[in-house]
PDB file of C-alpha atoms in Angstrom:
ATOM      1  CA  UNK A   1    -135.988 119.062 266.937  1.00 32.00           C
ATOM      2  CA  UNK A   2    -134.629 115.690 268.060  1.00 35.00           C
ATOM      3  CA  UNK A   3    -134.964 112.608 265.647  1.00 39.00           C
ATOM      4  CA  UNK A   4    -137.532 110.602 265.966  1.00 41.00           C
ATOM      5  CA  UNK A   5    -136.564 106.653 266.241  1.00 46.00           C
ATOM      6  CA  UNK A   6    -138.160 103.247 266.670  1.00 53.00           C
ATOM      7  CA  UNK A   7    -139.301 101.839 269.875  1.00 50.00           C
ATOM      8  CA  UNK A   8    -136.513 100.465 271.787  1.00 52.00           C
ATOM      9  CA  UNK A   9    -133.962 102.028 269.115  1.00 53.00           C
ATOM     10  CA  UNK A  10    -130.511 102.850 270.340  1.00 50.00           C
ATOM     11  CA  UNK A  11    -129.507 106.212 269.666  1.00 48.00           C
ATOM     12  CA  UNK A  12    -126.441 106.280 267.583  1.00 53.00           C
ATOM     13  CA  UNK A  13    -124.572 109.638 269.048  1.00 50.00           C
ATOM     14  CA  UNK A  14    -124.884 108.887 272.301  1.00 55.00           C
ATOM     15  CA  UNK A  15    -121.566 108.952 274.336  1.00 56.00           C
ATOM     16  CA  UNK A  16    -120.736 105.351 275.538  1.00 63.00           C
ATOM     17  CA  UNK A  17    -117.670 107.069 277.185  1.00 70.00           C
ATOM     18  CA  UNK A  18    -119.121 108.926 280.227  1.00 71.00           C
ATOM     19  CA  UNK A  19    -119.292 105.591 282.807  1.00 77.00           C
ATOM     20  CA  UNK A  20    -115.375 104.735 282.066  1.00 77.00           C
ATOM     21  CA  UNK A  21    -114.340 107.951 283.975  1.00 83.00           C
ATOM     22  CA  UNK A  22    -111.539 107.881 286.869  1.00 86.00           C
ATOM     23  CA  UNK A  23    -113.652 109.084 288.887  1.00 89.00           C
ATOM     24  CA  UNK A  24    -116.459 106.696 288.322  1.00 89.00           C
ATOM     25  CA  UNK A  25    -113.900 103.335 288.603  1.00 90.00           C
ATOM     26  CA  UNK A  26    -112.877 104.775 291.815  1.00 92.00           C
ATOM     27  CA  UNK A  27    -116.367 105.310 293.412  1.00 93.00           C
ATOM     28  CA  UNK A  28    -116.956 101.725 292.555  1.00 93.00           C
ATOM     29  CA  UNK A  29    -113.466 100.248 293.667  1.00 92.00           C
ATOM     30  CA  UNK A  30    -114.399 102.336 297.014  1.00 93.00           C
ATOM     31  CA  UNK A  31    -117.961 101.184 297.505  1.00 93.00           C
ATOM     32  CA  UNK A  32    -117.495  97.740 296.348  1.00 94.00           C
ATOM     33  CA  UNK A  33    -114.411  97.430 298.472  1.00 93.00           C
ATOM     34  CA  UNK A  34    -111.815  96.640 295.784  1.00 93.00           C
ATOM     35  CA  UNK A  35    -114.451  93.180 295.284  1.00 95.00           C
ATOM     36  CA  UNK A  36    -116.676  91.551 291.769  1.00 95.00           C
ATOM     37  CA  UNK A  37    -120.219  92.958 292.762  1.00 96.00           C
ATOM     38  CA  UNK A  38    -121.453  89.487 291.834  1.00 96.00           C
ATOM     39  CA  UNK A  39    -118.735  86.672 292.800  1.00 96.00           C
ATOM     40  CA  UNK A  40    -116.856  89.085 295.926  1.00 96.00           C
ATOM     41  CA  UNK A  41    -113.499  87.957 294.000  1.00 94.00           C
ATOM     42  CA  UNK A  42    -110.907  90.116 295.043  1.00 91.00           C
ATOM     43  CA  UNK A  43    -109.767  91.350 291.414  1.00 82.00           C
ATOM     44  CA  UNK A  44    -107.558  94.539 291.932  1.00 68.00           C
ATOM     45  CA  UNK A  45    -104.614  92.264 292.500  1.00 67.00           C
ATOM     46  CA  UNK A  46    -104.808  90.537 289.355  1.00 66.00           C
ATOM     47  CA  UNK A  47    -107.049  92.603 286.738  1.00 72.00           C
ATOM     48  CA  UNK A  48    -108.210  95.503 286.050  1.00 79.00           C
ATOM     49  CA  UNK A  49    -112.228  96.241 286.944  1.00 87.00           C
ATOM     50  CA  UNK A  50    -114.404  96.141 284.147  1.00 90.00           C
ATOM     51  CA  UNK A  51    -117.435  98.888 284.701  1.00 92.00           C
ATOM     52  CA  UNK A  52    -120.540  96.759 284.230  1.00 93.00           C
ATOM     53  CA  UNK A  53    -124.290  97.442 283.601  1.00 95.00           C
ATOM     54  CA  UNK A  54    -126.813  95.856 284.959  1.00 97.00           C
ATOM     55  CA  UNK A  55    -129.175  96.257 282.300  1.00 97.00           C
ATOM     56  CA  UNK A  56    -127.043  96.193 279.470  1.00 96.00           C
ATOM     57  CA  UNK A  57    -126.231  99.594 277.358  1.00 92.00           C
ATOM     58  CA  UNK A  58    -125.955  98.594 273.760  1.00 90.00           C
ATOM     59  CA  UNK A  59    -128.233  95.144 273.170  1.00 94.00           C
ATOM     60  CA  UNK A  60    -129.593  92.622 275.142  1.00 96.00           C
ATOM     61  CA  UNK A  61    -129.294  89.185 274.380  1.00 96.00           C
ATOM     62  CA  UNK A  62    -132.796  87.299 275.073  1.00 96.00           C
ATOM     63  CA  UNK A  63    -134.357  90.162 273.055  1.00 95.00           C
ATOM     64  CA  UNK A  64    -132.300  91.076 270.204  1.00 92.00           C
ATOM     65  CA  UNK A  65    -134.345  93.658 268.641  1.00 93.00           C
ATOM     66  CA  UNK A  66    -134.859  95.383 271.846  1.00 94.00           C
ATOM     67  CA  UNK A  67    -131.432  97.833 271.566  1.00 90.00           C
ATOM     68  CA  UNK A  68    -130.026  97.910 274.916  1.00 94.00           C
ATOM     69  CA  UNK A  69    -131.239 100.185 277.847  1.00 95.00           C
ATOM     70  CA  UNK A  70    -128.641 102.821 276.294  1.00 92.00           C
ATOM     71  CA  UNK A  71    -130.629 105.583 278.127  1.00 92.00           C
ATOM     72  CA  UNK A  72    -128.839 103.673 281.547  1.00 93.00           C
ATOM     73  CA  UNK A  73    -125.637 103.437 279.919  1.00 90.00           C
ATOM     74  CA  UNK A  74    -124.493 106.122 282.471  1.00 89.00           C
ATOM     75  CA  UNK A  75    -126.637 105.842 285.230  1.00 92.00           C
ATOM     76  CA  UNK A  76    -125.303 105.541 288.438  1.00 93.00           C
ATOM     77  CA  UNK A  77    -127.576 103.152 289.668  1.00 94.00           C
ATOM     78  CA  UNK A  78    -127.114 100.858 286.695  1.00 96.00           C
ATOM     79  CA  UNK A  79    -123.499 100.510 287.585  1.00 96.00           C
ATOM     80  CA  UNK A  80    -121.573  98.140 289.234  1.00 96.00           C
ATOM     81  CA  UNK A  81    -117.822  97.116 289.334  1.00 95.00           C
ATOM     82  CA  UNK A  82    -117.219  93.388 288.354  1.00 95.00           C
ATOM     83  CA  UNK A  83    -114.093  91.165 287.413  1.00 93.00           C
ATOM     84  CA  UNK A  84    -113.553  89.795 284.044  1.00 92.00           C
ATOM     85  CA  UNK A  85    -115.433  86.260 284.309  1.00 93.00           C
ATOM     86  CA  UNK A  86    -118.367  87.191 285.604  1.00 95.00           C
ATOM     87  CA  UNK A  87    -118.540  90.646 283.131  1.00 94.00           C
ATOM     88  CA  UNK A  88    -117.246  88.896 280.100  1.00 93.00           C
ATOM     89  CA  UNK A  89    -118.873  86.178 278.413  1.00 92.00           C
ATOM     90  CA  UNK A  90    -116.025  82.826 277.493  1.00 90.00           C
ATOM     91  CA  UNK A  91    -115.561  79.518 277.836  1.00 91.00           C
ATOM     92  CA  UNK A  92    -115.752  78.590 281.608  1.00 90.00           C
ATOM     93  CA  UNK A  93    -115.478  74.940 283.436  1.00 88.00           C
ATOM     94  CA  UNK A  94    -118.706  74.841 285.349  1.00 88.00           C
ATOM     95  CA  UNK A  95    -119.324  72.629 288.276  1.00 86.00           C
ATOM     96  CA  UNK A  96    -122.729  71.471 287.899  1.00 79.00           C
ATOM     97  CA  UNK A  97    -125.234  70.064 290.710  1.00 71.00           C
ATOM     98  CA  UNK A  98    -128.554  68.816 291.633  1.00 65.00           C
ATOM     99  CA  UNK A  99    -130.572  69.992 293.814  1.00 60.00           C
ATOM    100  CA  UNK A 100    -129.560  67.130 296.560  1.00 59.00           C
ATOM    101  CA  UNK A 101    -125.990  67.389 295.711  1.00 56.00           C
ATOM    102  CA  UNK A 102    -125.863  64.136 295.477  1.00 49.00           C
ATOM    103  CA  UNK A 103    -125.211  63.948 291.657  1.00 46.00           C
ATOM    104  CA  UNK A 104    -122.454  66.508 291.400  1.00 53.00           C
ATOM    105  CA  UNK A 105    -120.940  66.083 287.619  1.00 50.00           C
ATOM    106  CA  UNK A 106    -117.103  67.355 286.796  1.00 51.00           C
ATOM    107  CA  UNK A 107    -116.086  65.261 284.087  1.00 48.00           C
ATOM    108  CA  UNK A 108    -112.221  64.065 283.435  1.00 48.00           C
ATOM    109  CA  UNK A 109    -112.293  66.013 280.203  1.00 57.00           C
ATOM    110  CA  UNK A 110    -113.766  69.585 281.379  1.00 65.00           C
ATOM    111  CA  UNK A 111    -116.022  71.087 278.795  1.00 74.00           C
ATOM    112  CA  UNK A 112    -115.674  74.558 278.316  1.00 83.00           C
ATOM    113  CA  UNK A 113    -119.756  76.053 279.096  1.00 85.00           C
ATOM    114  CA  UNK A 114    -120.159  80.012 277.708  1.00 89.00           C
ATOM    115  CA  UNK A 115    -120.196  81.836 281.236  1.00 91.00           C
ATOM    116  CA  UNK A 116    -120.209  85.502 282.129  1.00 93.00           C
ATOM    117  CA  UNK A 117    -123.144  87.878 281.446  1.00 95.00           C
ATOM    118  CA  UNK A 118    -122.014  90.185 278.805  1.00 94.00           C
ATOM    119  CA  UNK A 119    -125.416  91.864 277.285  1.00 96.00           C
ATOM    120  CA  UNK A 120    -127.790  88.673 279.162  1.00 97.00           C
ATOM    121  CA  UNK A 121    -130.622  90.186 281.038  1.00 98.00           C
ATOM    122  CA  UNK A 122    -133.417  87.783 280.953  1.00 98.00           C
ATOM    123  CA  UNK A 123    -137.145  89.188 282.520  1.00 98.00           C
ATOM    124  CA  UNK A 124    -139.808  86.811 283.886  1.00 97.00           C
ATOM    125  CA  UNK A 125    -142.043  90.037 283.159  1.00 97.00           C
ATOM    126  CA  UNK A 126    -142.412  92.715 279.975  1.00 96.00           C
ATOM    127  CA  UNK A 127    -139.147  94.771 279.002  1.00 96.00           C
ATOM    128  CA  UNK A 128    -139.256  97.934 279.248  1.00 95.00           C
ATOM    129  CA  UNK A 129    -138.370 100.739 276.641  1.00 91.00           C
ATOM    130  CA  UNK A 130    -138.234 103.681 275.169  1.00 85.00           C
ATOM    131  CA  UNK A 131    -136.093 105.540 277.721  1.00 87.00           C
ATOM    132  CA  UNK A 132    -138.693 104.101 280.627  1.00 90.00           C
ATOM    133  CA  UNK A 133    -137.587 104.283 284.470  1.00 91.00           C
ATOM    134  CA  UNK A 134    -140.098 101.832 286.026  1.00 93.00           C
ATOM    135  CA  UNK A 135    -138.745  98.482 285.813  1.00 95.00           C
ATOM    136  CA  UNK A 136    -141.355  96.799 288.132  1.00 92.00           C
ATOM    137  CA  UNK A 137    -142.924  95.177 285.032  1.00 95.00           C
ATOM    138  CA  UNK A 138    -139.951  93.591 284.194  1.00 97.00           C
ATOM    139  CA  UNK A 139    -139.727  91.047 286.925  1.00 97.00           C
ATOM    140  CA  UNK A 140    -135.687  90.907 286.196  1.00 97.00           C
ATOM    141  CA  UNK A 141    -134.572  86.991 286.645  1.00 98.00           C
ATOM    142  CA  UNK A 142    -130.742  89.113 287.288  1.00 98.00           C
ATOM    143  CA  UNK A 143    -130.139  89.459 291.066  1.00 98.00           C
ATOM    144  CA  UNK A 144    -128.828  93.043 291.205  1.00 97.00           C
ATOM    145  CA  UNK A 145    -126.384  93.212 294.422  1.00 93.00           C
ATOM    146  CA  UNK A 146    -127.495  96.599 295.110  1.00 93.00           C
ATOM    147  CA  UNK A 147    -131.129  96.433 295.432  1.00 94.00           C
ATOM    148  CA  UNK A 148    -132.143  92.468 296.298  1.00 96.00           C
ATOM    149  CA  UNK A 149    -130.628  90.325 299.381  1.00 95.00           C
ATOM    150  CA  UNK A 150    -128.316  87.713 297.411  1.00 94.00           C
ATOM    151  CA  UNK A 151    -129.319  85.339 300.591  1.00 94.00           C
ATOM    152  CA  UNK A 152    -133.075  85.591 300.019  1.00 96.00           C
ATOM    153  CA  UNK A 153    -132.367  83.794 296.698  1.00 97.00           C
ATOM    154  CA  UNK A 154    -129.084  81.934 296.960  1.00 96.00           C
ATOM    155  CA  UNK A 155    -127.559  79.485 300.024  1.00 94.00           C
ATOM    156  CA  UNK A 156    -123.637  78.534 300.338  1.00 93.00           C
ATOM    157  CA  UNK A 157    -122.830  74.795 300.872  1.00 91.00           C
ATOM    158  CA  UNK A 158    -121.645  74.762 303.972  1.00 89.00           C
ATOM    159  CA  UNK A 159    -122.012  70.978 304.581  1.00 77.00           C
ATOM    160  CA  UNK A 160    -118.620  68.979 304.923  1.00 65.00           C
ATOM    161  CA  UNK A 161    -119.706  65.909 303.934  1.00 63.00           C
ATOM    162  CA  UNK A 162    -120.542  67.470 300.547  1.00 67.00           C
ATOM    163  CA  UNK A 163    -118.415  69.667 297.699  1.00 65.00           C
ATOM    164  CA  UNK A 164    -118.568  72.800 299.973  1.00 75.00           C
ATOM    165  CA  UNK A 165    -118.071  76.243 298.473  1.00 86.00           C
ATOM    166  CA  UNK A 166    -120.976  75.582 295.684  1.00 90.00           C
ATOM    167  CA  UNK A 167    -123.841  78.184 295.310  1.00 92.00           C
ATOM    168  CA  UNK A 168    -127.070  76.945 295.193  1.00 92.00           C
ATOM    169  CA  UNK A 169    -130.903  78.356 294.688  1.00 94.00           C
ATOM    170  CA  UNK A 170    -132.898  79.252 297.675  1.00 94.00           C
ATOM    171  CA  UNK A 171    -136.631  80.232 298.859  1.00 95.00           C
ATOM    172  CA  UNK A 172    -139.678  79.880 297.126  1.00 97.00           C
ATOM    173  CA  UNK A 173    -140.265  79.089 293.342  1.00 96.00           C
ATOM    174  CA  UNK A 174    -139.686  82.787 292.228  1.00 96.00           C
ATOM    175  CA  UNK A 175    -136.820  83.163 294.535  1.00 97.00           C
ATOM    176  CA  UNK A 176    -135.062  79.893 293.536  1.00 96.00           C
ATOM    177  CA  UNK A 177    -135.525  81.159 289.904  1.00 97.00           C
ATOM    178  CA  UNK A 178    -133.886  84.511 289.972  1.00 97.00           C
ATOM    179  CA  UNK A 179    -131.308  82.291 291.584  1.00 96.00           C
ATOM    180  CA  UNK A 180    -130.916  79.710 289.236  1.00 95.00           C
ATOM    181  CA  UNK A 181    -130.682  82.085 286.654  1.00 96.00           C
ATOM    182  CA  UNK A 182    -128.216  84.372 288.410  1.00 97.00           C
ATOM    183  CA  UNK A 183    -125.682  81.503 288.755  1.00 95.00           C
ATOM    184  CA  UNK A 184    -125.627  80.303 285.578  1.00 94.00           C
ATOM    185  CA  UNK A 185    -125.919  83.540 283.319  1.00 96.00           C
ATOM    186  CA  UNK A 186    -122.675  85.234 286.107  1.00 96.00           C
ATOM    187  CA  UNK A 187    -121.094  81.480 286.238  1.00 95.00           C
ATOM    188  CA  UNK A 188    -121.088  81.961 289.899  1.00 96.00           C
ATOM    189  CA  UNK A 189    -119.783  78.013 290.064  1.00 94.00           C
ATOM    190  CA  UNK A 190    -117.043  78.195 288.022  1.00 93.00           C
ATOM    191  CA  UNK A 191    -114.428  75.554 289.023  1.00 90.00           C
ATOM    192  CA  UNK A 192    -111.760  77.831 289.967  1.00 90.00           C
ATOM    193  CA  UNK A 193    -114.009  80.088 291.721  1.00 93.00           C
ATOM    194  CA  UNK A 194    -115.640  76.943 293.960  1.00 91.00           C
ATOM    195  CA  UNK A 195    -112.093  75.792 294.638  1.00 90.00           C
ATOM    196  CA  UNK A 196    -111.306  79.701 295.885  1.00 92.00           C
ATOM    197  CA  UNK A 197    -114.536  79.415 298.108  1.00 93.00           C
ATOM    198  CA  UNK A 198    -113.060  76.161 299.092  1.00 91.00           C
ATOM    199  CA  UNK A 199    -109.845  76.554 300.238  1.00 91.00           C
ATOM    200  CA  UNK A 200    -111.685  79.663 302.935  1.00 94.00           C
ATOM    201  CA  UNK A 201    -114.157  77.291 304.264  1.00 93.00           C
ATOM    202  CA  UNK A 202    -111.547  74.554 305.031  1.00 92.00           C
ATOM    203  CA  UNK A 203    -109.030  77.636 306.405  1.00 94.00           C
ATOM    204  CA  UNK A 204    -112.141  78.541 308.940  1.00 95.00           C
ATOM    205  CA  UNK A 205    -112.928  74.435 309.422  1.00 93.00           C
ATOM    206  CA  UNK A 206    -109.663  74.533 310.975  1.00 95.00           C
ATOM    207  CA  UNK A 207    -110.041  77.556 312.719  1.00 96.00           C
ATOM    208  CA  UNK A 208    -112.638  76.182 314.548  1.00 95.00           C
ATOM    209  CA  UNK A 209    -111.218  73.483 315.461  1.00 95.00           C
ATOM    210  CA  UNK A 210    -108.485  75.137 317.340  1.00 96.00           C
ATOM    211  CA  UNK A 211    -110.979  76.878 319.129  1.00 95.00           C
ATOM    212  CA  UNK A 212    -113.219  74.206 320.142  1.00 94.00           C
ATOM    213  CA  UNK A 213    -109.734  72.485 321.366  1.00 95.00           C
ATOM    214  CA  UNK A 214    -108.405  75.410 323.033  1.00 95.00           C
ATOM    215  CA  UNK A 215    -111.930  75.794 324.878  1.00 92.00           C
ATOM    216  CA  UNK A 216    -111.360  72.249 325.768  1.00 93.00           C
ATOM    217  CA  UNK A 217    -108.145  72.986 327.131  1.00 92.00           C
ATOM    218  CA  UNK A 218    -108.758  75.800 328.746  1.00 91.00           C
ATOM    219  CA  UNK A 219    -112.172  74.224 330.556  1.00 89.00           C
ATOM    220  CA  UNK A 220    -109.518  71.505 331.941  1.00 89.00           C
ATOM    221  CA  UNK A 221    -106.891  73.648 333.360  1.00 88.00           C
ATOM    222  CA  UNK A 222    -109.841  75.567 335.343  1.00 84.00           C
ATOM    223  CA  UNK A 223    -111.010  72.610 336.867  1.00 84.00           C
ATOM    224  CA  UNK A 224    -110.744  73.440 340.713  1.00 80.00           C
ATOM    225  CA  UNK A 225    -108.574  70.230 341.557  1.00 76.00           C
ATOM    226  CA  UNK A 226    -105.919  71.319 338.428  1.00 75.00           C
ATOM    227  CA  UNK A 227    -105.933  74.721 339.631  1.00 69.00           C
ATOM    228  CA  UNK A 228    -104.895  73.923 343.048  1.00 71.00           C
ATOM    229  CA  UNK A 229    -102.196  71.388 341.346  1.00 73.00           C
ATOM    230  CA  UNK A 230    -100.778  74.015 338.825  1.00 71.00           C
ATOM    231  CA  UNK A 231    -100.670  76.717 341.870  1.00 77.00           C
ATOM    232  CA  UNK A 232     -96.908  78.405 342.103  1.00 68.00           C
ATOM    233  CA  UNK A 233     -95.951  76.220 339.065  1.00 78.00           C
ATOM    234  CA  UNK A 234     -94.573  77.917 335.968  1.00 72.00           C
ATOM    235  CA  UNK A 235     -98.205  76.441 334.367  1.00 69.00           C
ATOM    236  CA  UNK A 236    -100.248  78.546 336.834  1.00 71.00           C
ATOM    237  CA  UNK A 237    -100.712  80.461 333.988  1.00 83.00           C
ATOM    238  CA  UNK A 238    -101.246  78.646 330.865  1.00 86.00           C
ATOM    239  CA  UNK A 239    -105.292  79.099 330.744  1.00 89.00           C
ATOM    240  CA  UNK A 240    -104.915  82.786 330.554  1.00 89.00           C
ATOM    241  CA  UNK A 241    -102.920  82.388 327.961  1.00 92.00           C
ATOM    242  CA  UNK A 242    -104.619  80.298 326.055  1.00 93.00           C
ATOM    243  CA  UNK A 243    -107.583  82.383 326.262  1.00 93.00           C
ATOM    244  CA  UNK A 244    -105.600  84.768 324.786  1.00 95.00           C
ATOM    245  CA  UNK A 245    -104.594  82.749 321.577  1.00 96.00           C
ATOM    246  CA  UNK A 246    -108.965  81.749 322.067  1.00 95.00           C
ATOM    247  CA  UNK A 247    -109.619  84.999 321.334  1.00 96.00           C
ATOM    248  CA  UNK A 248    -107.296  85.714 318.798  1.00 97.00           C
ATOM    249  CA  UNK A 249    -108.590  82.769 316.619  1.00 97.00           C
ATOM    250  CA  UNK A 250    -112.048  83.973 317.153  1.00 96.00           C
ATOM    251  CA  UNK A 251    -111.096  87.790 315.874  1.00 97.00           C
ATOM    252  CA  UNK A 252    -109.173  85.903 313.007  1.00 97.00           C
ATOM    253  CA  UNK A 253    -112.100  83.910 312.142  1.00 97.00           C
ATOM    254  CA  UNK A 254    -114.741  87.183 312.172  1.00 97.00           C
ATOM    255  CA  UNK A 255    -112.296  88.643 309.965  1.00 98.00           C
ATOM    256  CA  UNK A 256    -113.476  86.673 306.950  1.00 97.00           C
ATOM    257  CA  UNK A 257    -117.110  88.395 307.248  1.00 97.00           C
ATOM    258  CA  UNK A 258    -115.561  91.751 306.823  1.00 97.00           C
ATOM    259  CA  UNK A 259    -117.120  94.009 304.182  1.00 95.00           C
ATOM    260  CA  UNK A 260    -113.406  94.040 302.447  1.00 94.00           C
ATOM    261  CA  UNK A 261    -112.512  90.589 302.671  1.00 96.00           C
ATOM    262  CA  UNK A 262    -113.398  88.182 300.005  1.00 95.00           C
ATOM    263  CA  UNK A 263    -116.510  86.026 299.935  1.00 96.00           C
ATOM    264  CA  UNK A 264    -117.535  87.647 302.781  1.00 97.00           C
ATOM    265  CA  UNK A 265    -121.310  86.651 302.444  1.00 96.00           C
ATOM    266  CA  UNK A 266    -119.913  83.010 302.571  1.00 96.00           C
ATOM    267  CA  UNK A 267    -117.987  83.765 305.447  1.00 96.00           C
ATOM    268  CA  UNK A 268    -120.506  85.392 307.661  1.00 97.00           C
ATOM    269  CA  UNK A 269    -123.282  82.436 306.810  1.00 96.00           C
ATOM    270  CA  UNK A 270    -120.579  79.767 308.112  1.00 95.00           C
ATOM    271  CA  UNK A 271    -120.183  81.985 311.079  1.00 96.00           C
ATOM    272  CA  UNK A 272    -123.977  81.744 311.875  1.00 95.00           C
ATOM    273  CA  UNK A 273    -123.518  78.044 311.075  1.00 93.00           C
ATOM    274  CA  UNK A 274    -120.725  78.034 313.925  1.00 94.00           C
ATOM    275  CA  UNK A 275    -122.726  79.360 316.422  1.00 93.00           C
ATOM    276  CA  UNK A 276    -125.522  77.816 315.929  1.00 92.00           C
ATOM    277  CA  UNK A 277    -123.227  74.206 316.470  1.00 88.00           C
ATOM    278  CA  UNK A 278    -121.668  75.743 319.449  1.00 86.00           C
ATOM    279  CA  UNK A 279    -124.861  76.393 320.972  1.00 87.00           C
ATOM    280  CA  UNK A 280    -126.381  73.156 320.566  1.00 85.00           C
ATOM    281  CA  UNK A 281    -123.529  71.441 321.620  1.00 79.00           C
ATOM    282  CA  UNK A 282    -123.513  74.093 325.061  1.00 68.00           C
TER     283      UNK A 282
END
């Protein structure tokens, strides 16, 4: 006969082990494409992947008597692969915002913020317990990667004229919330992590500008009077060619938005953002 236990109680014996397996870290590496589940960091060059739960096994933090959702501790579905920083809760420089981005604060001095989710899982709604499987009461605040759209809640800054590579809350009042929350219990705007984010938009700002030019060029040298002028000259050629390189840069650029490449999401919502210039400006 089993022991009977308190509501919410942890049970002691059970094996916190199982989820650690080779086989399990491999699954996840595979699925998750060797990327954080919640930042897209690419952290198999640098660290080793922490196994993380999104509803934490062993306590939760906004609910201390609560126990942990130990009876997910090995659940498949509660599992996702994630780098240190956004797994491990520690002292983090956080680039903060407002809502305008006009009133971005990084001070001379940074202050270290606590950052990375550890046993957080905040709930708009009513926790459940006692070995329960439907969470639709709980209104989670979390984003879970695996069963929400990240875009439905968050928005890249994509804008130039601002500190690009920030994450910011998006949609309605609910949306914006589980948003909010998301960024700041992950630290999904940690300064290195912005600068990372960065450093890719300004590699495809370029990028695009060597298209746009090299459309430019090309447009020119296919003007009827230039073709007629570069006719049996060793420059007959040179627009092919360039279409060539055109095309190259554009494959280079779509690149980013693969599933394996880092900040991907990023990548693929500054693509949209690129085509939706280059068809106004058509």
């Amino acid at each position: 006969m089993s022991q009977k236990r308190k509501k919410g109680e942890k049970v002691e014996t059970f094996d916190y082990k199982a989820y650690k397996g080779d086989d399990v870290r491999w699954a996840l590496d595979t699925l998750f494409h060797g990327k954080c589940a919640y930042c897209e960091t690419r952290y198999a060059s640098s660290m080793p992947m922490d196994v993380e739960h999104y509803r934490p096994k062993g306590a939760v933090s906004e609910d201390r008597p609560h126990g942990g959702y130990w009876w997910l501790s090995s659940d498949w579905h509660n599992l996702l692969p994630s780098c240190a920083d956004c797994n491990r809760k520690r002292g983090q420089v956080i680039v903060e915002y407002s809502d305008n981005l006009e009133a971005l604060v990084l001070n001379s001095k940074p202050i270290l913020s606590p950052a990375g989710k550890k046993n957080s899982f905040p709930v708009a709604g009513v926790r459940a317990t006692a070995e329960l499987t439907d969470f639709s009461g709980e209104a989670a605040l979390l984003l879970d990667p695996c069963r929400d759209n990240p875009a439905v809640s968050l928005r890249f800054n994509l804008d130039p004229l601002h500190p690009a590579g920030l994450l910011l809350p998006n949609g309605d009042d609910t949306q914006r919330q589980r948003g909010a929350t998301s960024i700041q219990v992950y630290g999904l705007n940690r300064l290195k992590l912005v600068q990372d984010r960065t450093r890719l938009l300004r590699r495809l700002e370029f990028l695009a500008y060597l298209v746009i030019e090299l459309a430019s060029s090309i447009q020119a040298l296919e003007d009827p009077p230039t073709v007629l002028k570069l006719k049996d000259t060793p420059a007959e050629n040179v627009a092919s060619k360039l279409k060539l390189l055109r095309d190259s840069t554009l494959v280079e650029m779509k690149s980013y938005a693969a599933d394996d490449a880092p900040y991907s999401a990023m990548a693929a919502a500054w693509l949209r953002s690129f085509t939706e210039r280059i068809r106004q400006s058509a």
